[in-house]
Amino acid sequence: MVLGALWLLAGLLAARQAAAVLRLPPDERLTDLETWIGEQGVLHVGGSLYDGDAFTGTPFSGLVLKPLTRAAEQSLGVAWTFGTLLLVVVLGLVAARALPGPVSRRTALVAAPLAICLLTLSLPVRNTFTLGQTSIIPVLLVVLTVLPRTSGRQAGVLIGVAAALQPALLLFGVVLWLLGRRRSAALAGATFAACTALAWVAMPHDSASYWVHHLGGAGLGEPADSLANQSLHGLLLRIGLEGPVELALLAVLAVAVAVVGLRRAVRYARDGQLLLAAAITGCVALAVSPTSWQYQQLWILLAVVGRVGRRAADRLVWPVLVVLVMTLSRTALLPDLKIAGHIGYNAPLLAALAAACLVPFVSRTSPQWDSPEPTPVQEPHRGRFAWVPLLRFVRRPLSRPNLLLELMFIRVGYFAYSWIRAHAPDERGVAEGHGHQVLSIESFLHIDIEHWFNLLVADTPWLRDGMNWYYSTFHFLIPLSLLGWLYLRRPATYRWARTPLAFATLLALVGFWLYPLAPPRLMGLGYVDTAHGPQDLDNPDFGALTKLSNQYAAMPSLHVGWSLWCGVVIALVAPYLWMKILGMLYPLLTVAVIVGTANHYVLDAVGGAAVVAAGFGLQYVLLGVGRKPAEEANGSVAAMLSAGARGVRERARALVRGPRAGEPGETSQVAEVPHQKEAAEPADASR
């Protein structure tokens, strides 16, 4: 079933990508393909390929790919799009076939559809589809060389042709030479020289422009210091270096990266991880090349096959990081801060450098290759209610999760939350109609206190200022601080507590989408927006405020939901009664603040409490935790084991020295019963 679902997902993603390109107007799709089939493209231009600096390929690519572009021209890009899709599928199948063995049968089955899904979602492939580039061809040619049945002669020819399309891929010939495959390396160089010479004979002026005037393509396309150029040269230019200083530093860095990266590639190739060695070499080529555009960055994604970490809990960090860098935009990866922004802008290059020079991939000869340190887990607690269908196969991890992985999931989760919240339906008429529904229900229940309380807050300066500060500050500060404290001091409780918070947030997003609701301050009924001031309801955008978030995502109130989650967790883990009381006062104060500032109705608070209760309920169904979470992780288990061992030692000493004066004697049977009991308790606790 899982295998079928993965293949279905791969097919849907591929179809969606093709449809996203083909439904664009002809003048907006395959924009780089215009450099081939447009009025001034390769097929029609009378002068040099590089007169307009739009074409960035080698003269050889301009020579041999014209038949493909003619097919694209005749079918308005349909054949080109489906041809590119076929290349992606073939690349996924080859990459899955080239995984370092031995692999389990389950891994072998799911590898191909999973690889196709990741390739289709990746930014380089999406960029290739949109622009009409041919960058998948050289990657596929090189990856074909790592298949078991590819001969040395075939490998040399394939790498030579790939290098003729992208000259930096000549580094694969260097790797062949270092591996002792001298004939294959020489054949790769000869093939590259022959293809380049053929293009020089057919197009001497273009070849001279590319290899002499532009020094291997440098200066073609976008400016070298643009964010699209993810190479060391582009990075140095972006930080302000230029001229001889930049070139000298670039030479030093390029040599260092090439030496370290290629040595690592050779080591992993000899270890039997040929696909990883190819990915590392490709990452080196990206870093040292004068220009490395987004459609050339597939090598980074292929580095996902490397295994990193001695613990099973750490094995996901590297592949998740690579997938996020290769599939998400900069704003999704990191918050829009100055320092984080620089990292986000150069994330592909940093990932390539990490794969090439830094990440300590596990060797196949290491005992940790197939047997990483397992994560301690606990079986689900027996439920209090027999009618609750507990999912017994879900076990509760007890160790502290990997911090980097947690931060990545939190960041991406919050980005997804913000995106969905901002794109939820925001029709003014529908949202105001729902607002009148809520007010009618509250009037029927005699809880419509929003208007009275809002005017009271607006007329009391100290109360108004305090609530405005509370509303804008505590919503993120308290939950994040509590999560950080739990992670450091109570790791098992952290795992237990984050699950209902995630469920509650997901359920709230469903509410935002299905029930857009205008808050009281946007109803035009005399409410005072104490935080933002009066809004111009005749302006459909309500000023600049709607640029921040969807103003109609009011039901349920996550201010109340998150604060109630904090209150419940604090009440469970706080050691003192006064702390528990403060924890439970926090959601009550939040309810007063959201109503007093006219940001929510009372029923919004009820909705926030409902999604949190549902979150804890779903967590109970998964893990069966129906009581205060206990720290069964490393420290507690170790203490219990130590206590058990201490009890055994004390009884052993008593047996050796015999009974003291005045002490009753013990038979061996009596002494053995507690010994068995003590030995059984730690084993039961560890389970």
XYZ file of C-alpha atoms in Angstrom:
687
model
C 0.000 0.000 0.000
C 2.818 2.403 0.890
C 4.626 1.597 -2.347
C 1.503 2.233 -4.404
C 0.892 5.516 -2.596
C 4.454 6.663 -3.313
C 4.168 5.861 -7.031
C 0.797 7.648 -7.140
C 2.344 10.672 -5.423
C 5.262 10.655 -7.867
C 2.859 10.560 -10.818
C 0.727 13.383 -9.406
C 3.740 15.584 -8.735
C 5.123 14.985 -12.221
C 1.752 15.707 -13.828
C 1.323 18.840 -11.733
C 4.765 20.127 -12.721
C 4.103 19.538 -16.408
C 0.678 21.173 -16.166
C 2.127 24.174 -14.296
C 4.423 24.828 -17.251
C 2.059 24.071 -20.121
C -0.829 26.161 -18.832
C 1.299 29.310 -18.827
C 0.951 31.630 -21.834
C 3.449 30.759 -24.586
C 5.422 33.954 -23.980
C 5.843 33.199 -20.246
C 6.887 29.545 -20.267
C 10.238 28.040 -21.143
C 11.793 31.499 -21.086
C 15.337 30.204 -21.485
C 14.116 28.041 -24.342
C 13.524 31.292 -26.174
C 17.309 31.537 -26.457
C 16.975 28.461 -28.701
C 13.691 28.822 -30.561
C 12.914 32.555 -30.359
C 13.356 35.020 -33.178
C 16.884 35.719 -31.936
C 17.455 32.150 -30.713
C 19.998 29.535 -31.675
C 17.914 28.231 -34.539
C 17.486 31.615 -36.175
C 20.368 33.812 -35.139
C 22.754 34.698 -37.905
C 25.678 35.924 -35.806
C 27.299 34.645 -32.639
C 25.423 32.671 -30.009
C 26.768 35.039 -27.396
C 25.966 38.412 -28.918
C 23.090 38.987 -26.541
C 24.633 37.218 -23.497
C 21.373 35.257 -23.108
C 22.779 31.921 -24.174
C 25.118 30.497 -21.502
C 25.821 26.973 -22.774
C 28.961 25.705 -24.442
C 29.321 25.856 -28.240
C 29.042 22.064 -28.260
C 25.616 22.230 -26.587
C 24.514 24.778 -29.149
C 25.642 22.419 -31.880
C 24.133 19.104 -30.784
C 20.896 20.236 -29.136
C 19.406 22.034 -32.120
C 17.331 19.003 -33.170
C 15.720 18.928 -29.731
C 14.911 22.609 -29.874
C 13.333 22.182 -33.297
C 10.989 19.608 -31.762
C 10.167 22.042 -29.006
C 9.567 24.817 -31.514
C 7.176 22.714 -33.572
C 5.117 21.649 -30.543
C 5.233 24.918 -28.557
C 7.223 23.327 -25.755
C 5.028 20.256 -25.162
C 7.625 17.798 -26.416
C 10.355 19.641 -24.525
C 8.352 19.536 -21.279
C 7.546 15.847 -21.478
C 11.086 15.080 -22.614
C 12.419 16.850 -19.516
C 9.928 14.935 -17.389
C 11.168 11.674 -18.872
C 14.764 12.651 -18.047
C 13.736 13.304 -14.418
C 12.086 9.894 -14.164
C 15.118 8.155 -15.665
C 17.455 10.034 -13.313
C 15.355 8.958 -10.327
C 15.378 5.331 -11.432
C 19.147 5.364 -12.023
C 19.851 7.048 -8.673
C 17.705 4.468 -6.884
C 19.533 1.687 -8.677
C 22.920 3.167 -7.703
C 22.320 3.205 -3.934
C 25.250 1.656 -2.046
C 24.471 -1.881 -0.996
C 23.442 -3.892 0.679
C 19.972 -2.348 0.865
C 16.866 -3.927 2.279
C 14.063 -5.065 0.021
C 11.776 -2.341 1.369
C 14.380 0.357 0.654
C 14.912 -0.966 -2.862
C 11.175 -0.804 -3.563
C 10.499 2.702 -2.244
C 13.768 4.307 -3.418
C 12.682 4.916 -7.022
C 9.320 6.671 -6.399
C 10.803 8.607 -3.478
C 13.706 9.794 -5.647
C 11.319 10.892 -8.414
C 9.193 12.794 -5.872
C 12.218 14.624 -4.449
C 13.587 15.448 -7.889
C 10.248 16.783 -9.094
C 9.846 18.973 -6.004
C 13.402 20.289 -6.071
C 14.093 23.865 -7.094
C 16.669 22.910 -9.772
C 14.177 20.663 -11.590
C 11.337 23.161 -11.236
C 13.669 25.842 -12.568
C 14.657 23.564 -15.441
C 11.005 22.968 -16.334
C 10.135 26.647 -16.231
C 13.160 27.912 -18.149
C 13.463 25.061 -20.615
C 17.048 24.250 -19.652
C 19.002 21.079 -20.478
C 20.957 20.761 -17.235
C 19.516 17.334 -16.349
C 21.310 15.741 -19.318
C 24.913 16.093 -18.039
C 23.867 14.996 -14.526
C 22.204 11.898 -15.960
C 25.217 11.117 -18.129
C 27.516 11.154 -15.103
C 25.157 9.214 -12.815
C 24.949 6.476 -15.450
C 28.660 5.837 -14.878
C 28.077 4.618 -11.294
C 25.839 1.741 -12.373
C 27.475 -1.670 -11.864
C 27.295 -2.672 -15.533
C 28.861 0.508 -16.918
C 32.299 -0.306 -18.314
C 35.356 1.907 -17.962
C 35.219 2.870 -21.618
C 31.566 3.823 -21.382
C 32.227 5.838 -18.232
C 34.988 7.808 -19.945
C 32.809 8.645 -22.940
C 29.818 9.649 -20.804
C 31.886 11.916 -18.573
C 33.604 13.468 -21.599
C 30.268 14.327 -23.244
C 28.903 15.686 -19.942
C 31.998 17.880 -19.569
C 31.531 19.161 -23.110
C 28.096 20.390 -21.968
C 29.313 21.667 -18.550
C 33.117 22.060 -18.445
C 33.385 21.939 -14.628
C 32.377 18.267 -14.795
C 35.893 17.496 -16.030
C 36.602 17.029 -12.307
C 35.014 13.600 -12.648
C 37.895 12.700 -14.940
C 40.287 13.748 -12.165
C 38.460 11.425 -9.756
C 38.819 8.559 -12.234
C 42.538 9.253 -12.450
C 42.919 9.292 -8.639
C 41.020 6.004 -8.440
C 43.601 4.420 -10.701
C 41.274 4.228 -13.701
C 43.767 6.026 -15.926
C 42.393 4.793 -19.249
C 38.867 5.907 -18.394
C 40.152 9.305 -17.277
C 42.176 9.710 -20.458
C 39.179 8.690 -22.548
C 37.039 11.263 -20.730
C 39.566 13.981 -21.522
C 39.868 12.854 -25.140
C 36.080 12.790 -25.577
C 35.776 16.273 -24.114
C 38.536 17.534 -26.422
C 36.959 15.881 -29.466
C 33.498 17.339 -28.772
C 34.958 20.781 -28.133
C 37.080 20.577 -31.285
C 34.051 19.534 -33.325
C 32.150 22.567 -32.080
C 35.215 24.744 -32.793
C 35.344 23.540 -36.386
C 31.604 24.033 -36.881
C 31.384 27.369 -35.004
C 34.870 28.895 -34.678
C 33.688 32.405 -33.840
C 31.343 31.184 -31.079
C 33.986 28.853 -29.663
C 36.486 31.684 -29.520
C 33.928 33.873 -27.756
C 33.134 31.195 -25.183
C 36.622 29.849 -24.429
C 38.723 32.989 -24.928
C 36.627 36.098 -24.463
C 34.354 34.697 -21.713
C 36.888 32.246 -20.167
C 34.709 29.184 -20.150
C 31.358 30.950 -19.970
C 32.191 33.530 -17.279
C 30.234 36.735 -17.825
C 27.360 35.136 -19.733
C 23.813 35.339 -18.442
C 23.094 37.204 -15.211
C 25.804 39.210 -13.422
C 28.261 37.005 -11.562
C 27.435 38.679 -8.220
C 23.706 37.929 -8.468
C 22.101 35.620 -5.922
C 21.411 33.119 -8.680
C 25.151 32.398 -8.964
C 25.781 29.933 -6.121
C 29.550 29.568 -6.512
C 32.537 30.753 -4.492
C 33.146 33.436 -7.117
C 29.605 34.753 -6.716
C 29.847 34.663 -2.903
C 33.090 36.647 -2.828
C 31.646 39.246 -5.181
C 28.507 39.561 -3.036
C 30.499 40.274 0.115
C 32.270 43.154 -1.639
C 35.562 41.674 -2.839
C 36.666 42.373 -6.389
C 39.694 42.671 -8.612
C 43.009 40.890 -7.953
C 42.205 40.371 -4.260
C 39.032 38.499 -5.087
C 40.711 36.418 -7.787
C 43.624 35.476 -5.509
C 41.334 34.467 -2.660
C 39.106 32.589 -5.098
C 42.091 30.624 -6.379
C 43.134 29.633 -2.849
C 39.615 28.626 -1.820
C 38.932 26.769 -5.067
C 42.131 24.743 -4.767
C 41.415 23.936 -1.109
C 37.838 22.851 -1.826
C 38.934 20.800 -4.847
C 41.713 19.013 -2.954
C 39.599 18.210 0.100
C 36.441 17.392 -1.852
C 38.046 15.177 -4.478
C 40.009 13.241 -1.845
C 36.754 12.600 0.004
C 35.085 11.556 -3.233
C 37.862 9.055 -3.908
C 37.596 7.690 -0.370
C 33.868 7.108 -0.593
C 34.175 5.665 -4.093
C 36.651 3.089 -2.786
C 34.215 2.446 0.055
C 31.581 1.418 -2.504
C 29.438 4.581 -2.201
C 29.746 5.590 -5.855
C 26.618 7.739 -5.973
C 27.760 9.700 -2.919
C 31.208 10.118 -4.489
C 29.551 11.492 -7.635
C 27.451 13.891 -5.572
C 30.514 15.158 -3.683
C 32.414 15.704 -6.945
C 29.428 17.546 -8.416
C 29.260 19.774 -5.327
C 32.961 20.587 -5.756
C 32.282 21.497 -9.390
C 29.456 23.813 -8.315
C 31.652 25.592 -5.781
C 34.752 26.139 -7.945
C 32.966 26.946 -11.210
C 32.835 30.682 -12.078
C 29.043 30.472 -12.375
C 26.658 27.910 -10.897
C 23.029 28.674 -11.657
C 20.084 27.097 -9.890
C 19.322 24.575 -12.621
C 22.850 23.149 -12.161
C 22.462 22.340 -8.441
C 21.032 18.825 -8.649
C 24.310 17.441 -7.281
C 23.418 18.825 -3.864
C 20.181 16.843 -3.804
C 22.005 13.630 -4.750
C 24.167 14.039 -1.619
C 21.094 13.025 0.382
C 22.200 9.380 0.001
C 25.043 9.869 2.500
C 24.496 8.493 5.996
C 25.480 10.753 8.894
C 25.419 10.228 12.654
C 26.033 7.425 15.103
C 22.543 7.637 16.631
C 19.404 6.585 14.808
C 17.794 9.878 15.891
C 20.519 11.820 14.050
C 20.228 10.032 10.718
C 17.421 12.290 9.498
C 19.267 15.587 10.049
C 21.373 15.618 6.870
C 18.724 14.356 4.399
C 16.089 16.681 5.841
C 18.487 19.637 5.633
C 19.367 18.865 2.019
C 15.740 18.396 1.004
C 14.706 21.668 2.658
C 17.524 23.625 0.994
C 16.706 22.114 -2.394
C 12.903 22.454 -2.236
C 12.077 25.589 -0.235
C 12.704 29.256 -0.832
C 14.982 31.351 1.333
C 12.101 32.877 3.300
C 10.807 29.422 4.169
C 14.182 28.247 5.437
C 15.140 31.142 7.698
C 13.414 34.179 9.196
C 13.847 37.487 7.430
C 16.696 38.726 9.636
C 19.954 40.297 8.472
C 22.361 37.522 9.481
C 19.915 34.723 8.743
C 19.148 36.351 5.416
C 22.773 36.093 4.282
C 22.798 32.405 5.205
C 19.521 31.839 3.401
C 20.693 33.635 0.264
C 23.733 31.354 0.057
C 22.137 28.169 1.433
C 22.725 26.042 -1.717
C 26.412 26.960 -1.830
C 26.815 26.301 1.899
C 25.122 22.924 1.509
C 27.408 22.064 -1.410
C 30.503 23.039 0.586
C 29.297 21.013 3.567
C 28.731 17.929 1.407
C 32.087 18.340 -0.326
C 34.333 19.124 2.632
C 32.702 18.871 6.048
C 29.948 16.309 6.590
C 31.406 13.093 8.111
C 29.513 10.473 6.127
C 29.512 6.993 7.658
C 31.693 4.396 5.948
C 30.180 1.082 4.866
C 32.869 -0.692 6.882
C 31.735 1.018 10.085
C 29.532 -1.012 12.465
C 27.236 2.034 12.606
C 26.391 1.730 8.896
C 23.538 -0.710 9.544
C 23.393 -0.541 13.346
C 23.206 3.031 14.685
C 22.569 3.524 18.359
C 18.807 2.974 18.804
C 16.483 5.535 20.305
C 15.055 4.394 23.662
C 11.287 4.088 23.404
C 8.383 3.222 25.636
C 5.333 1.212 24.707
C 2.021 3.124 24.739
C 0.410 3.314 28.148
C -2.711 1.272 28.631
C -5.685 3.553 28.053
C -8.143 4.465 30.769
C -11.091 3.954 28.445
C -11.542 0.682 26.585
C -13.429 2.359 23.742
C -10.451 4.574 22.742
C -8.732 2.958 19.700
C -5.107 3.399 20.760
C -2.560 3.006 17.975
C -0.334 0.425 19.620
C 2.345 0.569 16.925
C 3.315 4.146 17.861
C 5.993 4.120 20.543
C 6.987 7.058 22.665
C 10.673 8.082 22.257
C 12.387 8.895 25.514
C 15.696 10.486 24.502
C 16.282 14.156 23.736
C 15.599 14.796 20.010
C 18.204 16.295 17.732
C 18.180 20.065 18.252
C 18.987 21.013 14.653
C 16.227 18.764 13.358
C 13.756 20.256 15.830
C 14.661 23.796 14.827
C 14.256 22.959 11.140
C 10.827 21.413 11.699
C 9.711 24.335 13.879
C 10.835 26.889 11.306
C 9.278 25.104 8.351
C 6.132 24.379 10.354
C 5.752 28.034 11.252
C 6.341 29.079 7.645
C 3.645 26.651 6.507
C 1.323 27.960 9.227
C 1.936 31.565 8.166
C 1.466 30.737 4.483
C -1.800 28.852 4.984
C -3.102 31.501 7.358
C -2.258 34.237 4.846
C -3.851 32.345 1.917
C -7.028 31.273 3.684
C -10.209 32.732 2.135
C -10.510 36.389 3.097
C -13.709 37.595 1.422
C -14.944 40.582 3.378
C -18.630 39.854 2.944
C -18.343 36.233 4.050
C -16.113 37.120 7.004
C -18.446 39.885 8.217
C -21.448 37.584 7.802
C -19.748 35.024 10.030
C -19.029 37.837 12.491
C -22.737 38.645 12.727
C -23.438 34.919 13.243
C -21.007 34.781 16.159
C -22.485 37.920 17.727
C -26.007 36.486 17.389
C -24.986 33.236 19.091
C -23.253 35.134 21.901
C -26.286 37.346 22.340
C -28.482 34.269 22.646
C -26.065 32.826 25.241
C -25.776 36.210 27.030
C -21.981 36.278 26.705
C -21.691 39.181 24.220
C -19.460 41.323 26.439
C -16.921 42.291 23.759
C -18.189 45.835 23.059
C -18.537 46.849 26.716
C -15.180 45.439 27.734
C -13.377 46.855 24.667
C -14.635 50.391 25.415
C -13.576 49.990 29.046
C -10.056 49.035 27.973
C -9.860 51.815 25.368
C -10.838 54.438 27.983
C -8.280 53.195 30.555
C -4.780 54.152 29.336
C -2.731 51.880 31.620
C -5.010 48.937 30.880
C -4.993 49.629 27.128
C -1.194 49.946 26.920
C -0.629 46.880 29.066
C -2.985 44.713 27.011
C -1.489 45.904 23.720
C 1.998 44.967 24.940
C 0.744 41.633 26.270
C -1.007 40.795 22.991
C 2.037 41.490 20.812
C 4.666 39.907 23.104
C 3.474 36.882 25.054
C 1.942 34.973 22.127
C 5.358 33.739 20.952
C 7.578 34.414 23.967
C 5.895 32.095 26.478
C 5.364 29.012 24.245
C 8.896 29.189 22.811
C 10.434 29.683 26.250
C 8.470 26.752 27.643
C 9.479 24.518 24.738
C 13.126 25.495 25.217
C 13.017 24.726 28.952
C 11.342 21.378 28.378
C 13.906 20.454 25.744
C 16.806 21.192 28.084
C 15.426 19.893 31.361
C 12.602 17.457 30.552
C 13.278 15.854 27.133
C 10.661 13.087 27.427
C 8.043 15.628 28.497
C 9.115 17.866 25.611
C 8.280 15.111 23.143
C 4.979 14.512 24.907
C 4.044 18.211 24.983
C 4.954 19.294 21.444
C 2.627 16.742 19.812
C -0.709 18.242 20.977
C 0.609 21.731 20.213
C 1.294 20.708 16.604
C -2.097 19.017 16.282
C -3.880 22.051 17.717
C -2.155 24.379 15.256
C -3.068 22.164 12.290
C -6.700 22.037 13.391
C -6.710 25.826 13.760
C -5.528 26.181 10.163
C -8.513 24.119 9.075
C -10.726 26.532 10.986
C -9.118 29.558 9.341
C -9.754 28.044 5.918
C -13.323 26.835 6.443
C -14.671 29.697 8.543
C -13.152 33.103 7.701
C -14.238 35.452 10.440
C -13.911 39.227 10.750
C -12.703 40.177 14.245
C -14.692 42.787 16.195
C -12.264 45.595 15.266
C -13.073 45.096 11.542
C -16.859 44.864 11.890
C -17.527 48.632 11.843
C -19.763 48.370 14.897
C -18.008 50.847 17.164
C -15.198 48.646 18.412
C -11.837 50.329 19.063
C -8.707 48.711 17.641
C -6.438 49.570 20.548
C -3.294 48.121 18.945
C -3.494 49.330 15.324
C -5.785 52.330 15.459
C -8.884 52.907 13.299
C -9.060 50.974 10.027
C -10.391 52.268 6.717
C -13.109 49.716 5.976
C -13.736 51.296 2.564
C -10.244 50.181 1.541
C -10.450 46.470 0.658
C -6.848 46.019 1.860
C -7.487 47.843 5.174
C -4.237 49.725 4.745
C -0.834 48.125 5.222
C -2.043 45.799 7.982
C -3.187 43.025 5.674
C 0.304 42.717 4.216
C 1.328 41.031 7.472
C -1.328 38.349 7.724
C -4.890 37.395 6.873
C -7.075 39.639 9.011
C -9.993 37.202 8.815
C -8.228 34.264 10.509
C -9.908 34.770 13.882
C -11.687 31.450 14.545
C -10.255 29.730 16.523
C -7.992 32.006 18.565
C -4.512 30.531 18.699
C -3.583 33.189 21.244
C -5.900 31.359 23.598
C -5.028 27.932 22.234
C -1.281 28.286 22.693
C -1.679 29.945 26.089
C -3.987 27.154 27.274
C -1.423 24.599 26.114
C 1.195 26.456 28.159
C -1.111 26.478 31.183
C -1.785 22.736 30.999
C 1.899 21.858 30.587
C 2.976 24.175 33.413
C 0.297 22.748 35.695
C 1.633 19.251 34.991
C 5.369 19.844 35.324
C 5.718 22.767 37.761
C 7.031 21.634 41.168
C 5.203 24.246 43.276
C 1.544 25.113 43.657
C 2.043 28.825 43.030
C 3.682 28.016 39.671
C 0.751 25.835 38.680
C -1.667 28.635 39.601
C 0.281 31.170 37.504
C 0.303 28.728 34.620
C -3.464 28.377 34.655
C -3.944 32.141 35.039
C -2.050 32.727 31.780
C -4.838 31.513 29.432
C -7.437 33.403 31.485
C -5.469 36.631 31.126
C -5.077 35.935 27.405
C -8.847 35.623 26.996
C -9.279 39.017 28.659
C -6.621 40.577 26.404
C -7.946 39.280 23.074
C -11.450 40.474 23.928
C -10.341 43.801 25.403
C -8.264 44.696 22.354
C -11.144 43.789 19.974
C -9.087 41.117 18.211
C -11.383 38.180 19.025
C -14.810 37.210 20.241
C -15.469 35.125 23.326
C -16.403 32.199 21.095
C -13.000 32.476 19.415
C -11.485 31.683 22.798
C -13.795 28.689 23.084
C -12.594 27.552 19.660
C -8.964 27.900 20.755
C -9.635 25.769 23.813
C -11.427 23.196 21.637
C -8.503 22.700 19.248
C -6.091 22.292 22.175
C -8.385 19.717 23.768
C -8.566 17.935 20.411
C -4.778 18.068 20.165
C -4.356 16.388 23.549
C -7.023 13.862 22.544
C -5.212 12.943 19.336
C -1.978 12.623 21.258
C -3.714 10.302 23.710
C -4.963 8.144 20.824
C -1.435 7.890 19.433
C 0.529 7.324 22.631
C -2.044 6.427 25.250
C -0.632 8.955 27.696
C -3.428 9.635 30.138
C -1.481 10.916 33.100
C 1.272 13.333 34.010
C 4.289 12.524 31.793
C 7.192 10.986 33.677
C 10.838 11.335 32.675
C 11.620 7.718 31.834
C 14.551 8.871 29.707
C 18.225 8.351 30.284
C 18.560 9.877 33.780
C 15.571 8.182 35.413
C 16.247 4.817 33.856
C 19.877 5.018 34.893
C 18.860 5.905 38.472
C 16.514 2.931 38.661
C 19.157 0.602 37.274
C 21.678 1.971 39.773
C 19.242 1.472 42.653
C 18.563 -2.087 41.555
C 22.276 -2.886 41.277
C 22.910 -1.324 44.689
C 20.236 -3.486 46.274
C 21.763 -6.623 44.739
C 25.219 -5.702 46.067
C 23.897 -5.090 49.600
C 22.195 -8.467 49.712
C 25.326 -10.170 48.375
C 27.389 -8.615 51.170
C 24.833 -9.738 53.741
C 25.046 -13.313 52.487
C 28.859 -13.274 52.636
C 29.180 -11.883 56.179
C 26.196 -13.805 57.550
C 23.690 -12.533 60.101
C 24.970 -10.140 62.753
C 24.364 -10.585 66.425
C 20.726 -10.037 67.219
C 19.681 -10.355 63.579
C 17.453 -13.213 62.494
C 19.014 -15.621 60.052
C 17.848 -15.685 56.418
C 17.423 -18.749 54.345
C 18.732 -18.755 50.799
C 15.181 -18.888 49.509
C 14.178 -15.759 51.398
C 17.271 -13.914 50.190
C 16.646 -14.815 46.573
C 13.090 -13.569 46.260
C 13.939 -9.861 46.716
C 16.932 -10.362 44.407
C 14.659 -11.486 41.578
C 12.255 -8.664 42.250
C 14.979 -6.030 42.125
C 16.339 -7.428 38.896
C 12.930 -7.443 37.262
C 11.993 -3.853 38.047
C 14.684 -2.082 35.989
C 13.976 -4.265 32.970
C 10.289 -3.409 33.222
C 11.077 0.278 33.525
C 13.283 0.247 30.473
C 10.557 -1.347 28.459
